[in-house]
Amino acid sequence: MYDFSIGVRSNNFRLPLRESIAKAAEIGCRGIQLQATDGETAAENMDKAARRELLAYVQSLGLEFSALCGDFGGHGFMNPDENPERIERSKRVMEMALDLGCRVVTTHIGVVPADSSIRRYAVMHDACEKLGAAADELGCTFAIETGPEPSHVLCGFLDSLSSHGMGVNLDPANLAMVIGEDIPQAVRNLKKYIVHTHAKDGKMLIKTKPEIIYGAFDESQLETGIQGVQYFLETPLGEGSVPFDDYCAALNEIGFKGYLCIEREVGGNPVGDITLAVNFLRKYCK
């Protein structure tokens, strides 16, 4: 057993917000990752009073916010025309995180190219310099979710930034489903940046370019496939390609003491699947 805590993405219960939070406490979670980009919990839809009320409710159940999800979907930060607005909205999410007693915001930024001379690299780099500077100023971390590129490419990208406000939300299933990476080695490659993780599992069905998956991806395609092609399959924990014993050992090896936050985006029984995931993770968490 390691010094990890179990969290869950509250919207994955597919219940009203407070019911989701209560259910998380009931089944033994310690943390909540809150979606902060749409609906009632979007940063622009929650004033200071609403944030104080939500934080008080979460704390009354013995929970805390492990992270906020600041993912606006689409192409992340690969489109220079969209980036100014997305950066400003991301700053509002970071401010909301602090109001909720949390210092981590996670997102997908797009596919970082291995070749830094590709224009997209410069576009994403500029956006992340600004996001990292904002996170530095606020005292939080804007964490890039793994999946679209190999871990050594992401690490090199992060190393090239001048600010220290960018980090990593390590999602092992994304690495397994999209690029087939050695996940314990990915943990070691990204060790100085990992501030949060997702507990998710899955397997690759058809290998393809990450740009195909992340360029046309939205949540409605998780079960139906992208343009009718099922490139990957998200599974219950322990039924996919993520080697959880070795993965958790690697997290412990690098000194990680944060959240394994359950993300279950498919399936017809979300509460049941999340409950099984909590029970699966107990053997790794004190």
PDB file of C-alpha atoms in Angstrom:
ATOM      1  CA  MET A   1       0.000   0.000   0.000  1.00  0.00           C
ATOM      2  CA  TYR A   2       1.186   3.477  -0.879  1.00  0.00           C
ATOM      3  CA  ASP A   3       0.514   7.011   0.284  1.00  0.00           C
ATOM      4  CA  PHE A   4      -2.104   7.688  -2.393  1.00  0.00           C
ATOM      5  CA  SER A   5      -5.682   8.912  -2.039  1.00  0.00           C
ATOM      6  CA  ILE A   6      -8.711   7.865  -4.075  1.00  0.00           C
ATOM      7  CA  GLY A   7     -10.638  10.510  -5.971  1.00  0.00           C
ATOM      8  CA  VAL A   8     -13.284  10.566  -8.676  1.00  0.00           C
ATOM      9  CA  ARG A   9     -14.481  12.856 -11.439  1.00  0.00           C
ATOM     10  CA  SER A  10     -17.852  13.869 -10.056  1.00  0.00           C
ATOM     11  CA  ASN A  11     -19.578  14.175 -13.442  1.00  0.00           C
ATOM     12  CA  ASN A  12     -18.777  10.535 -14.229  1.00  0.00           C
ATOM     13  CA  PHE A  13     -21.549   9.424 -11.835  1.00  0.00           C
ATOM     14  CA  ARG A  14     -24.021  11.041 -14.252  1.00  0.00           C
ATOM     15  CA  LEU A  15     -26.057  12.265 -11.286  1.00  0.00           C
ATOM     16  CA  PRO A  16     -26.946  15.781 -10.122  1.00  0.00           C
ATOM     17  CA  LEU A  17     -23.913  17.501  -8.605  1.00  0.00           C
ATOM     18  CA  ARG A  18     -24.672  17.150  -4.913  1.00  0.00           C
ATOM     19  CA  GLU A  19     -25.846  13.565  -5.351  1.00  0.00           C
ATOM     20  CA  SER A  20     -22.553  12.800  -7.085  1.00  0.00           C
ATOM     21  CA  ILE A  21     -20.541  14.325  -4.272  1.00  0.00           C
ATOM     22  CA  ALA A  22     -22.550  12.473  -1.621  1.00  0.00           C
ATOM     23  CA  LYS A  23     -22.141   9.213  -3.538  1.00  0.00           C
ATOM     24  CA  ALA A  24     -18.367   9.753  -3.730  1.00  0.00           C
ATOM     25  CA  ALA A  25     -18.225  10.076   0.054  1.00  0.00           C
ATOM     26  CA  GLU A  26     -20.514   7.078   0.551  1.00  0.00           C
ATOM     27  CA  ILE A  27     -18.330   4.692  -1.476  1.00  0.00           C
ATOM     28  CA  GLY A  28     -15.081   5.790   0.122  1.00  0.00           C
ATOM     29  CA  CYS A  29     -13.526   8.460  -2.067  1.00  0.00           C
ATOM     30  CA  ARG A  30     -11.451  11.198  -0.496  1.00  0.00           C
ATOM     31  CA  GLY A  31     -11.335  13.698  -3.355  1.00  0.00           C
ATOM     32  CA  ILE A  32     -13.482  15.166  -6.108  1.00  0.00           C
ATOM     33  CA  GLN A  33     -12.376  16.396  -9.516  1.00  0.00           C
ATOM     34  CA  LEU A  34     -14.888  18.980 -10.641  1.00  0.00           C
ATOM     35  CA  GLN A  35     -15.695  19.908 -14.248  1.00  0.00           C
ATOM     36  CA  ALA A  36     -15.276  23.682 -14.415  1.00  0.00           C
ATOM     37  CA  THR A  37     -15.860  24.525 -18.076  1.00  0.00           C
ATOM     38  CA  ASP A  38     -19.574  23.963 -18.682  1.00  0.00           C
ATOM     39  CA  GLY A  39     -22.925  23.683 -16.957  1.00  0.00           C
ATOM     40  CA  GLU A  40     -23.661  24.891 -13.452  1.00  0.00           C
ATOM     41  CA  THR A  41     -20.063  24.435 -12.315  1.00  0.00           C
ATOM     42  CA  ALA A  42     -18.436  26.391 -15.141  1.00  0.00           C
ATOM     43  CA  ALA A  43     -16.195  29.074 -13.665  1.00  0.00           C
ATOM     44  CA  GLU A  44     -18.263  31.851 -15.217  1.00  0.00           C
ATOM     45  CA  ASN A  45     -21.461  30.401 -13.728  1.00  0.00           C
ATOM     46  CA  MET A  46     -20.284  30.216 -10.111  1.00  0.00           C
ATOM     47  CA  ASP A  47     -19.852  33.430  -8.166  1.00  0.00           C
ATOM     48  CA  LYS A  48     -17.868  33.658  -4.931  1.00  0.00           C
ATOM     49  CA  ALA A  49     -20.895  32.838  -2.789  1.00  0.00           C
ATOM     50  CA  ALA A  50     -21.718  29.715  -4.822  1.00  0.00           C
ATOM     51  CA  ARG A  51     -18.112  28.574  -4.556  1.00  0.00           C
ATOM     52  CA  ARG A  52     -18.072  29.045  -0.774  1.00  0.00           C
ATOM     53  CA  GLU A  53     -21.320  27.097  -0.474  1.00  0.00           C
ATOM     54  CA  LEU A  54     -20.021  24.222  -2.625  1.00  0.00           C
ATOM     55  CA  LEU A  55     -16.728  24.044  -0.747  1.00  0.00           C
ATOM     56  CA  ALA A  56     -18.559  23.955   2.586  1.00  0.00           C
ATOM     57  CA  TYR A  57     -20.743  21.098   1.358  1.00  0.00           C
ATOM     58  CA  VAL A  58     -17.772  19.085   0.121  1.00  0.00           C
ATOM     59  CA  GLN A  59     -15.897  19.619   3.370  1.00  0.00           C
ATOM     60  CA  SER A  60     -18.963  18.675   5.428  1.00  0.00           C
ATOM     61  CA  LEU A  61     -18.715  15.212   3.878  1.00  0.00           C
ATOM     62  CA  GLY A  62     -15.012  14.899   4.681  1.00  0.00           C
ATOM     63  CA  LEU A  63     -13.962  15.428   1.075  1.00  0.00           C
ATOM     64  CA  GLU A  64     -11.749  17.885  -0.770  1.00  0.00           C
ATOM     65  CA  PHE A  65     -11.223  18.889  -4.386  1.00  0.00           C
ATOM     66  CA  SER A  66      -8.314  16.961  -5.875  1.00  0.00           C
ATOM     67  CA  ALA A  67      -8.368  19.025  -9.081  1.00  0.00           C
ATOM     68  CA  LEU A  68     -10.604  21.002 -11.391  1.00  0.00           C
ATOM     69  CA  CYS A  69     -10.989  19.939 -15.004  1.00  0.00           C
ATOM     70  CA  GLY A  70     -10.371  22.947 -17.237  1.00  0.00           C
ATOM     71  CA  ASP A  71     -10.758  21.148 -20.545  1.00  0.00           C
ATOM     72  CA  PHE A  72     -12.666  23.130 -23.180  1.00  0.00           C
ATOM     73  CA  GLY A  73     -12.575  20.289 -25.711  1.00  0.00           C
ATOM     74  CA  GLY A  74     -11.920  20.670 -29.396  1.00  0.00           C
ATOM     75  CA  HIS A  75      -8.293  21.119 -30.357  1.00  0.00           C
ATOM     76  CA  GLY A  76      -6.908  22.218 -27.012  1.00  0.00           C
ATOM     77  CA  PHE A  77      -4.436  25.035 -27.588  1.00  0.00           C
ATOM     78  CA  MET A  78      -3.453  24.152 -31.147  1.00  0.00           C
ATOM     79  CA  ASN A  79      -5.521  26.912 -32.799  1.00  0.00           C
ATOM     80  CA  PRO A  80      -3.906  30.365 -32.465  1.00  0.00           C
ATOM     81  CA  ASP A  81      -7.189  32.130 -33.231  1.00  0.00           C
ATOM     82  CA  GLU A  82      -8.967  30.424 -30.328  1.00  0.00           C
ATOM     83  CA  ASN A  83      -6.116  30.567 -27.837  1.00  0.00           C
ATOM     84  CA  PRO A  84      -6.556  34.091 -26.421  1.00  0.00           C
ATOM     85  CA  GLU A  85     -10.110  33.343 -25.280  1.00  0.00           C
ATOM     86  CA  ARG A  86      -9.194  29.861 -24.034  1.00  0.00           C
ATOM     87  CA  ILE A  87      -6.258  31.216 -22.051  1.00  0.00           C
ATOM     88  CA  GLU A  88      -8.437  33.842 -20.370  1.00  0.00           C
ATOM     89  CA  ARG A  89     -11.116  31.272 -19.547  1.00  0.00           C
ATOM     90  CA  SER A  90      -8.430  28.944 -18.203  1.00  0.00           C
ATOM     91  CA  LYS A  91      -7.248  31.687 -15.875  1.00  0.00           C
ATOM     92  CA  ARG A  92     -10.788  31.985 -14.510  1.00  0.00           C
ATOM     93  CA  VAL A  93     -10.799  28.226 -13.851  1.00  0.00           C
ATOM     94  CA  MET A  94      -7.494  28.539 -11.974  1.00  0.00           C
ATOM     95  CA  GLU A  95      -8.958  31.314  -9.838  1.00  0.00           C
ATOM     96  CA  MET A  96     -11.987  29.158  -9.121  1.00  0.00           C
ATOM     97  CA  ALA A  97      -9.727  26.271  -8.102  1.00  0.00           C
ATOM     98  CA  LEU A  98      -8.117  28.442  -5.444  1.00  0.00           C
ATOM     99  CA  ASP A  99     -11.540  29.506  -4.174  1.00  0.00           C
ATOM    100  CA  LEU A 100     -12.332  25.790  -3.768  1.00  0.00           C
ATOM    101  CA  GLY A 101      -9.143  25.086  -1.819  1.00  0.00           C
ATOM    102  CA  CYS A 102      -7.506  23.345  -4.762  1.00  0.00           C
ATOM    103  CA  ARG A 103      -4.229  24.037  -6.576  1.00  0.00           C
ATOM    104  CA  VAL A 104      -4.476  21.793  -9.650  1.00  0.00           C
ATOM    105  CA  VAL A 105      -6.319  22.362 -12.931  1.00  0.00           C
ATOM    106  CA  THR A 106      -6.106  19.648 -15.596  1.00  0.00           C
ATOM    107  CA  THR A 107      -6.634  19.844 -19.336  1.00  0.00           C
ATOM    108  CA  HIS A 108      -5.744  18.436 -22.739  1.00  0.00           C
ATOM    109  CA  ILE A 109      -3.660  20.906 -24.732  1.00  0.00           C
ATOM    110  CA  GLY A 110      -3.628  19.010 -28.043  1.00  0.00           C
ATOM    111  CA  VAL A 111      -0.926  16.906 -29.653  1.00  0.00           C
ATOM    112  CA  VAL A 112       2.615  18.140 -28.995  1.00  0.00           C
ATOM    113  CA  PRO A 113       4.693  17.392 -32.120  1.00  0.00           C
ATOM    114  CA  ALA A 114       8.052  15.695 -31.653  1.00  0.00           C
ATOM    115  CA  ASP A 115       9.548  18.153 -34.147  1.00  0.00           C
ATOM    116  CA  SER A 116       9.759  21.577 -32.511  1.00  0.00           C
ATOM    117  CA  SER A 117      10.104  23.268 -35.921  1.00  0.00           C
ATOM    118  CA  ILE A 118       6.463  22.457 -36.759  1.00  0.00           C
ATOM    119  CA  ARG A 119       4.366  25.609 -36.425  1.00  0.00           C
ATOM    120  CA  ARG A 120       1.886  23.932 -34.096  1.00  0.00           C
ATOM    121  CA  TYR A 121       4.662  23.449 -31.555  1.00  0.00           C
ATOM    122  CA  ALA A 122       5.291  27.213 -31.390  1.00  0.00           C
ATOM    123  CA  VAL A 123       1.567  27.933 -31.079  1.00  0.00           C
ATOM    124  CA  MET A 124       1.163  25.502 -28.189  1.00  0.00           C
ATOM    125  CA  HIS A 125       4.414  26.652 -26.596  1.00  0.00           C
ATOM    126  CA  ASP A 126       3.269  30.273 -26.584  1.00  0.00           C
ATOM    127  CA  ALA A 127      -0.067  29.326 -25.022  1.00  0.00           C
ATOM    128  CA  CYS A 128       1.593  27.237 -22.324  1.00  0.00           C
ATOM    129  CA  GLU A 129       4.076  29.986 -21.509  1.00  0.00           C
ATOM    130  CA  LYS A 130       1.103  32.243 -20.771  1.00  0.00           C
ATOM    131  CA  LEU A 131      -0.812  29.579 -18.880  1.00  0.00           C
ATOM    132  CA  GLY A 132       2.250  28.641 -16.858  1.00  0.00           C
ATOM    133  CA  ALA A 133       2.945  32.276 -15.986  1.00  0.00           C
ATOM    134  CA  ALA A 134      -0.650  32.691 -14.799  1.00  0.00           C
ATOM    135  CA  ALA A 135      -0.421  29.520 -12.714  1.00  0.00           C
ATOM    136  CA  ASP A 136       2.879  30.723 -11.232  1.00  0.00           C
ATOM    137  CA  GLU A 137       1.315  34.021 -10.262  1.00  0.00           C
ATOM    138  CA  LEU A 138      -1.715  32.370  -8.681  1.00  0.00           C
ATOM    139  CA  GLY A 139       0.279  29.645  -6.933  1.00  0.00           C
ATOM    140  CA  CYS A 140      -1.310  26.659  -8.645  1.00  0.00           C
ATOM    141  CA  THR A 141      -0.427  24.119 -11.357  1.00  0.00           C
ATOM    142  CA  PHE A 142      -1.965  23.856 -14.807  1.00  0.00           C
ATOM    143  CA  ALA A 143      -1.552  20.159 -15.533  1.00  0.00           C
ATOM    144  CA  ILE A 144      -1.412  18.689 -19.044  1.00  0.00           C
ATOM    145  CA  GLU A 145      -3.148  15.326 -19.368  1.00  0.00           C
ATOM    146  CA  THR A 146      -1.046  12.599 -20.962  1.00  0.00           C
ATOM    147  CA  GLY A 147      -2.057  10.611 -24.007  1.00  0.00           C
ATOM    148  CA  PRO A 148      -1.500  12.302 -27.352  1.00  0.00           C
ATOM    149  CA  GLU A 149       2.302  12.204 -27.407  1.00  0.00           C
ATOM    150  CA  PRO A 150       5.043   9.989 -25.904  1.00  0.00           C
ATOM    151  CA  SER A 151       6.063  10.979 -22.392  1.00  0.00           C
ATOM    152  CA  HIS A 152       9.595  11.971 -23.409  1.00  0.00           C
ATOM    153  CA  VAL A 153       8.170  14.420 -25.977  1.00  0.00           C
ATOM    154  CA  LEU A 154       5.874  15.967 -23.368  1.00  0.00           C
ATOM    155  CA  CYS A 155       8.728  16.150 -20.881  1.00  0.00           C
ATOM    156  CA  GLY A 156      10.937  17.945 -23.412  1.00  0.00           C
ATOM    157  CA  PHE A 157       8.113  20.387 -24.139  1.00  0.00           C
ATOM    158  CA  LEU A 158       7.679  21.144 -20.442  1.00  0.00           C
ATOM    159  CA  ASP A 159      11.427  21.481 -19.952  1.00  0.00           C
ATOM    160  CA  SER A 160      11.472  24.159 -22.656  1.00  0.00           C
ATOM    161  CA  LEU A 161       8.998  26.416 -20.827  1.00  0.00           C
ATOM    162  CA  SER A 162      10.345  29.273 -18.747  1.00  0.00           C
ATOM    163  CA  SER A 163       7.657  29.148 -16.043  1.00  0.00           C
ATOM    164  CA  HIS A 164       7.150  26.501 -13.372  1.00  0.00           C
ATOM    165  CA  GLY A 165       3.365  26.605 -13.383  1.00  0.00           C
ATOM    166  CA  MET A 166       2.825  23.738 -15.827  1.00  0.00           C
ATOM    167  CA  GLY A 167       2.604  20.133 -14.670  1.00  0.00           C
ATOM    168  CA  VAL A 168       1.167  16.747 -15.644  1.00  0.00           C
ATOM    169  CA  ASN A 169      -2.040  14.889 -14.955  1.00  0.00           C
ATOM    170  CA  LEU A 170      -0.910  11.369 -15.753  1.00  0.00           C
ATOM    171  CA  ASP A 171      -3.644   9.280 -17.351  1.00  0.00           C
ATOM    172  CA  PRO A 172      -2.231   5.781 -17.868  1.00  0.00           C
ATOM    173  CA  ALA A 173      -5.164   4.570 -19.962  1.00  0.00           C
ATOM    174  CA  ASN A 174      -4.653   7.320 -22.522  1.00  0.00           C
ATOM    175  CA  LEU A 175      -1.043   6.219 -22.904  1.00  0.00           C
ATOM    176  CA  ALA A 176      -2.150   2.606 -23.293  1.00  0.00           C
ATOM    177  CA  MET A 177      -5.069   3.259 -25.647  1.00  0.00           C
ATOM    178  CA  VAL A 178      -3.530   5.869 -27.944  1.00  0.00           C
ATOM    179  CA  ILE A 179       0.222   5.299 -28.183  1.00  0.00           C
ATOM    180  CA  GLY A 180       0.884   1.992 -26.414  1.00  0.00           C
ATOM    181  CA  GLU A 181       3.575   3.437 -24.161  1.00  0.00           C
ATOM    182  CA  ASP A 182       5.462   1.698 -21.353  1.00  0.00           C
ATOM    183  CA  ILE A 183       3.484   3.291 -18.532  1.00  0.00           C
ATOM    184  CA  PRO A 184       5.889   2.825 -15.582  1.00  0.00           C
ATOM    185  CA  GLN A 185       8.630   4.344 -17.749  1.00  0.00           C
ATOM    186  CA  ALA A 186       6.325   7.244 -18.598  1.00  0.00           C
ATOM    187  CA  VAL A 187       5.954   7.885 -14.869  1.00  0.00           C
ATOM    188  CA  ARG A 188       9.727   7.992 -14.506  1.00  0.00           C
ATOM    189  CA  ASN A 189      10.123  10.257 -17.538  1.00  0.00           C
ATOM    190  CA  LEU A 190       7.607  12.755 -16.194  1.00  0.00           C
ATOM    191  CA  LYS A 191       8.400  12.386 -12.504  1.00  0.00           C
ATOM    192  CA  LYS A 192       9.183  16.033 -11.770  1.00  0.00           C
ATOM    193  CA  TYR A 193       5.910  17.218 -13.311  1.00  0.00           C
ATOM    194  CA  ILE A 194       3.243  14.769 -12.066  1.00  0.00           C
ATOM    195  CA  VAL A 195       0.804  16.482  -9.681  1.00  0.00           C
ATOM    196  CA  HIS A 196      -2.376  14.444 -10.255  1.00  0.00           C
ATOM    197  CA  THR A 197      -3.360  11.184 -11.937  1.00  0.00           C
ATOM    198  CA  HIS A 198      -6.413   9.521 -13.416  1.00  0.00           C
ATOM    199  CA  ALA A 199      -7.269   5.969 -12.473  1.00  0.00           C
ATOM    200  CA  LYS A 200      -8.525   4.618 -15.766  1.00  0.00           C
ATOM    201  CA  ASP A 201      -7.902   1.509 -17.845  1.00  0.00           C
ATOM    202  CA  GLY A 202      -8.237   0.544 -21.466  1.00  0.00           C
ATOM    203  CA  LYS A 203      -6.611  -1.070 -24.456  1.00  0.00           C
ATOM    204  CA  MET A 204      -5.602  -0.112 -27.953  1.00  0.00           C
ATOM    205  CA  LEU A 205      -7.582  -1.858 -30.694  1.00  0.00           C
ATOM    206  CA  ILE A 206      -6.131  -0.203 -33.801  1.00  0.00           C
ATOM    207  CA  LYS A 207      -2.917   1.805 -33.818  1.00  0.00           C
ATOM    208  CA  THR A 208      -3.200   5.154 -35.577  1.00  0.00           C
ATOM    209  CA  LYS A 209      -1.797   8.662 -35.429  1.00  0.00           C
ATOM    210  CA  PRO A 210      -2.784  10.496 -32.229  1.00  0.00           C
ATOM    211  CA  GLU A 211      -3.842  13.471 -34.379  1.00  0.00           C
ATOM    212  CA  ILE A 212      -6.639  11.329 -35.823  1.00  0.00           C
ATOM    213  CA  ILE A 213      -7.978  10.555 -32.355  1.00  0.00           C
ATOM    214  CA  TYR A 214      -7.457  13.915 -30.687  1.00  0.00           C
ATOM    215  CA  GLY A 215      -8.179  15.946 -33.775  1.00  0.00           C
ATOM    216  CA  ALA A 216     -11.726  14.653 -34.117  1.00  0.00           C
ATOM    217  CA  PHE A 217     -12.446  13.511 -30.593  1.00  0.00           C
ATOM    218  CA  ASP A 218     -15.340  14.348 -28.316  1.00  0.00           C
ATOM    219  CA  GLU A 219     -16.975  12.414 -25.488  1.00  0.00           C
ATOM    220  CA  SER A 220     -19.849  11.189 -27.671  1.00  0.00           C
ATOM    221  CA  GLN A 221     -17.338   9.120 -29.648  1.00  0.00           C
ATOM    222  CA  LEU A 222     -15.978   7.137 -26.706  1.00  0.00           C
ATOM    223  CA  GLU A 223     -18.324   4.226 -27.334  1.00  0.00           C
ATOM    224  CA  THR A 224     -19.343   4.750 -30.937  1.00  0.00           C
ATOM    225  CA  GLY A 225     -15.822   5.225 -32.272  1.00  0.00           C
ATOM    226  CA  ILE A 226     -14.285   8.031 -34.277  1.00  0.00           C
ATOM    227  CA  GLN A 227     -15.945   8.215 -37.682  1.00  0.00           C
ATOM    228  CA  GLY A 228     -17.189   4.691 -37.064  1.00  0.00           C
ATOM    229  CA  VAL A 229     -13.760   3.224 -36.242  1.00  0.00           C
ATOM    230  CA  GLN A 230     -13.140   1.866 -32.726  1.00  0.00           C
ATOM    231  CA  TYR A 231      -9.464   2.650 -32.203  1.00  0.00           C
ATOM    232  CA  PHE A 232      -9.493   1.970 -28.463  1.00  0.00           C
ATOM    233  CA  LEU A 233     -11.624   0.547 -25.693  1.00  0.00           C
ATOM    234  CA  GLU A 234     -11.967   1.970 -22.201  1.00  0.00           C
ATOM    235  CA  THR A 235     -12.407  -0.855 -19.679  1.00  0.00           C
ATOM    236  CA  PRO A 236     -13.062  -1.248 -15.953  1.00  0.00           C
ATOM    237  CA  LEU A 237      -9.895  -1.034 -13.867  1.00  0.00           C
ATOM    238  CA  GLY A 238      -7.809  -4.183 -14.110  1.00  0.00           C
ATOM    239  CA  GLU A 239      -9.337  -5.328 -17.406  1.00  0.00           C
ATOM    240  CA  GLY A 240      -7.227  -3.289 -19.822  1.00  0.00           C
ATOM    241  CA  SER A 241      -3.552  -2.845 -20.625  1.00  0.00           C
ATOM    242  CA  VAL A 242      -2.548  -0.661 -17.679  1.00  0.00           C
ATOM    243  CA  PRO A 243      -0.180  -2.665 -15.416  1.00  0.00           C
ATOM    244  CA  PHE A 244      -1.488  -1.228 -12.164  1.00  0.00           C
ATOM    245  CA  ASP A 245       0.964  -3.041  -9.874  1.00  0.00           C
ATOM    246  CA  ASP A 246       3.971  -1.711 -11.768  1.00  0.00           C
ATOM    247  CA  TYR A 247       2.326   1.651 -12.436  1.00  0.00           C
ATOM    248  CA  CYS A 248       1.587   2.329  -8.775  1.00  0.00           C
ATOM    249  CA  ALA A 249       5.024   1.071  -7.763  1.00  0.00           C
ATOM    250  CA  ALA A 250       6.550   3.582 -10.194  1.00  0.00           C
ATOM    251  CA  LEU A 251       4.423   6.407  -8.768  1.00  0.00           C
ATOM    252  CA  ASN A 252       5.605   5.477  -5.287  1.00  0.00           C
ATOM    253  CA  GLU A 253       9.202   5.240  -6.512  1.00  0.00           C
ATOM    254  CA  ILE A 254       9.159   8.877  -7.706  1.00  0.00           C
ATOM    255  CA  GLY A 255       7.646  10.067  -4.419  1.00  0.00           C
ATOM    256  CA  PHE A 256       4.123  10.767  -5.653  1.00  0.00           C
ATOM    257  CA  LYS A 257       1.683  11.141  -2.744  1.00  0.00           C
ATOM    258  CA  GLY A 258      -1.384  12.488  -4.504  1.00  0.00           C
ATOM    259  CA  TYR A 259      -4.635  11.304  -6.017  1.00  0.00           C
ATOM    260  CA  LEU A 260      -5.574   8.316  -8.099  1.00  0.00           C
ATOM    261  CA  CYS A 261      -8.704   9.965  -9.474  1.00  0.00           C
ATOM    262  CA  ILE A 262     -11.191   7.574 -11.059  1.00  0.00           C
ATOM    263  CA  GLU A 263     -12.345   8.507 -14.539  1.00  0.00           C
ATOM    264  CA  ARG A 264     -15.032   6.271 -16.009  1.00  0.00           C
ATOM    265  CA  GLU A 265     -16.534   7.839 -19.118  1.00  0.00           C
ATOM    266  CA  VAL A 266     -18.409   4.888 -20.653  1.00  0.00           C
ATOM    267  CA  GLY A 267     -20.629   1.992 -19.610  1.00  0.00           C
ATOM    268  CA  GLY A 268     -24.254   1.668 -18.588  1.00  0.00           C
ATOM    269  CA  ASN A 269     -23.716   1.471 -14.809  1.00  0.00           C
ATOM    270  CA  PRO A 270     -21.491   4.387 -13.791  1.00  0.00           C
ATOM    271  CA  VAL A 271     -22.150   4.167 -10.044  1.00  0.00           C
ATOM    272  CA  GLY A 272     -21.472   0.433 -10.056  1.00  0.00           C
ATOM    273  CA  ASP A 273     -18.322   0.781 -12.150  1.00  0.00           C
ATOM    274  CA  ILE A 274     -16.948   3.591  -9.982  1.00  0.00           C
ATOM    275  CA  THR A 275     -17.686   1.584  -6.838  1.00  0.00           C
ATOM    276  CA  LEU A 276     -15.779  -1.374  -8.277  1.00  0.00           C
ATOM    277  CA  ALA A 277     -12.920   0.994  -9.156  1.00  0.00           C
ATOM    278  CA  VAL A 278     -12.744   2.274  -5.573  1.00  0.00           C
ATOM    279  CA  ASN A 279     -12.558  -1.296  -4.295  1.00  0.00           C
ATOM    280  CA  PHE A 280      -9.892  -2.131  -6.907  1.00  0.00           C
ATOM    281  CA  LEU A 281      -7.733   0.804  -5.801  1.00  0.00           C
ATOM    282  CA  ARG A 282      -7.946   0.148  -2.068  1.00  0.00           C
ATOM    283  CA  LYS A 283      -5.021  -2.279  -2.199  1.00  0.00           C
ATOM    284  CA  TYR A 284      -2.762   0.520  -3.438  1.00  0.00           C
ATOM    285  CA  CYS A 285      -3.892   3.241  -1.010  1.00  0.00           C
ATOM    286  CA  LYS A 286      -3.371   3.628   2.722  1.00  0.00           C
TER     287      LYS A 286
END
